Amino acid sequence: MKMLKEIALSTVITTIVMLSLNASWDWVFIASLEVAVLASIILAGMLKGAISLEKVMASHFLTHKTLPKLKRGVSSYLILVGSKFVAMGIIASVFGQHVAFTGAFSGVVAFFAIIFAVLGIESLLNRFMAPTTA
């Protein structure tokens, strides 16, 4: 249930970021609110799934005797960065011309700008919404 709430909140944040960048930046094109919401669901699911997988793989590789930190670092990088390219590919194939990320590096900069904005906003929300101990 907690994961679904996190994905729902992330979807709302991602939708707002996508629509904001669509309105203010030529490198991001989203055809409609419905497309933005559906693309946000895909992206939020991929982000949360990748983070969960990365945690599992990190704990697995840290138990290895040979180069555990290197294995953890490489696997974390491949999972976290690779999942973004998978998400970008899924969004491109599902929505076609209804979603376009253009500009530097064939839209990768615009796509990663969305991801970094979403993660930054989520981080700020977690910091301000975290329970305080008194």
Coordinates of C-alpha atoms in Angstrom, one line a residue:
M1 CA 0.0 0.0 0.0
K2 CA 2.9 2.4 0.8
M3 CA 4.4 1.8 -2.6
L4 CA 1.1 2.6 -4.3
K5 CA 0.9 5.9 -2.4
E6 CA 4.4 6.7 -3.3
I7 CA 3.7 6.0 -7.0
A8 CA 0.5 8.1 -6.9
L9 CA 2.3 11.0 -5.3
S10 CA 5.2 10.6 -7.8
T11 CA 2.7 10.5 -10.7
V12 CA 1.1 13.8 -9.6
I13 CA 4.5 15.4 -9.2
T14 CA 5.8 14.1 -12.6
T15 CA 2.6 15.2 -14.3
I16 CA 3.0 18.7 -12.9
V17 CA 6.7 18.8 -13.9
M18 CA 6.0 17.5 -17.4
L19 CA 3.1 20.0 -18.0
S20 CA 5.2 22.9 -16.6
L21 CA 8.1 22.1 -18.8
N22 CA 5.8 21.6 -21.8
A23 CA 4.5 25.1 -21.2
S24 CA 7.8 26.7 -20.7
W25 CA 10.5 24.8 -22.7
D26 CA 10.6 24.0 -26.4
W27 CA 12.5 20.7 -25.7
V28 CA 9.5 19.1 -24.0
F29 CA 6.2 18.4 -25.9
I30 CA 3.2 16.7 -24.3
A31 CA 0.1 16.6 -26.4
S32 CA -2.5 16.6 -23.6
L33 CA -3.2 16.2 -19.9
E34 CA -4.3 12.6 -20.4
V35 CA -1.0 11.8 -22.2
A36 CA 1.0 13.5 -19.4
V37 CA -0.8 11.5 -16.7
L38 CA -0.3 8.2 -18.5
A39 CA 3.4 8.9 -19.2
S40 CA 3.8 10.0 -15.6
I41 CA 2.4 6.7 -14.4
I42 CA 4.9 4.8 -16.6
L43 CA 7.8 7.0 -15.4
A44 CA 6.8 6.9 -11.7
G45 CA 6.5 3.1 -11.8
M46 CA 9.8 2.7 -13.5
L47 CA 11.5 5.1 -11.0
K48 CA 10.1 3.3 -7.9
G49 CA 10.7 -0.1 -9.4
A50 CA 14.3 0.7 -10.2
I51 CA 15.0 2.1 -6.8
S52 CA 13.5 -1.0 -5.2
L53 CA 15.6 -3.3 -7.4
E54 CA 18.7 -1.2 -6.8
K55 CA 18.3 -1.7 -3.0
V56 CA 17.9 -5.4 -3.4
M57 CA 21.0 -5.7 -5.6
A58 CA 23.0 -3.4 -3.4
S59 CA 22.5 -5.5 -0.4
H60 CA 23.2 -8.7 -2.4
F61 CA 26.5 -7.4 -3.8
L62 CA 27.6 -6.0 -0.5
T63 CA 27.7 -9.6 0.9
H64 CA 30.3 -10.6 -1.8
K65 CA 33.8 -11.1 -0.7
T66 CA 35.4 -9.9 -3.9
L67 CA 35.1 -6.2 -4.7
P68 CA 31.6 -5.7 -3.1
K69 CA 31.6 -1.9 -3.3
L70 CA 32.6 -1.9 -7.0
K71 CA 30.0 -4.5 -7.8
R72 CA 27.4 -2.5 -5.9
G73 CA 28.4 0.7 -7.6
V74 CA 28.3 -0.8 -11.1
S75 CA 25.0 -2.5 -10.6
S76 CA 23.4 0.6 -9.0
Y77 CA 24.6 2.7 -12.0
L78 CA 23.3 0.3 -14.6
I79 CA 19.9 -0.1 -12.9
L80 CA 19.3 3.5 -12.0
V81 CA 20.5 5.0 -15.3
G82 CA 19.5 2.1 -17.5
S83 CA 15.9 2.2 -16.2
K84 CA 15.6 5.8 -17.3
F85 CA 16.5 4.9 -20.9
V86 CA 14.0 2.0 -20.7
A87 CA 11.3 4.4 -19.5
M88 CA 12.2 6.9 -22.2
G89 CA 11.9 4.1 -24.8
I90 CA 8.6 2.8 -23.4
I91 CA 7.1 6.3 -23.4
A92 CA 8.4 6.9 -27.0
S93 CA 6.9 3.7 -28.3
V94 CA 3.6 3.9 -26.4
F95 CA 2.8 7.6 -27.2
G96 CA 4.7 8.2 -30.4
Q97 CA 4.4 11.8 -31.5
H98 CA 2.2 12.7 -28.6
V99 CA 5.2 13.0 -26.3
A100 CA 8.5 14.4 -27.6
F101 CA 11.8 15.2 -25.8
T102 CA 14.1 17.1 -28.2
G103 CA 17.2 19.2 -28.0
A104 CA 20.6 18.1 -26.8
F105 CA 21.5 14.4 -27.2
S106 CA 18.2 13.6 -28.9
G107 CA 16.1 14.6 -26.0
V108 CA 18.1 12.9 -23.3
V109 CA 18.8 16.2 -21.5
A110 CA 15.2 17.2 -21.5
F111 CA 14.1 13.8 -20.2
F112 CA 16.7 13.7 -17.5
A113 CA 15.7 17.3 -16.5
I114 CA 12.2 16.0 -15.8
I115 CA 13.6 13.1 -13.7
F116 CA 16.0 15.4 -11.7
A117 CA 13.2 17.9 -11.1
V118 CA 10.8 15.1 -9.9
L119 CA 13.5 13.6 -7.6
G120 CA 14.4 17.0 -6.3
I121 CA 10.7 17.9 -5.5
E122 CA 10.2 14.5 -3.9
S123 CA 13.3 15.0 -1.8
L124 CA 12.1 18.4 -0.6
L125 CA 8.6 17.0 0.2
N126 CA 10.1 14.1 2.2
R127 CA 12.2 16.5 4.1
F128 CA 9.3 18.8 5.0
M129 CA 6.8 16.0 5.6
A130 CA 9.0 13.8 7.7
P131 CA 7.8 13.2 11.2
T132 CA 9.7 15.2 13.8
T133 CA 10.7 13.8 17.1
A134 CA 10.1 15.9 20.1

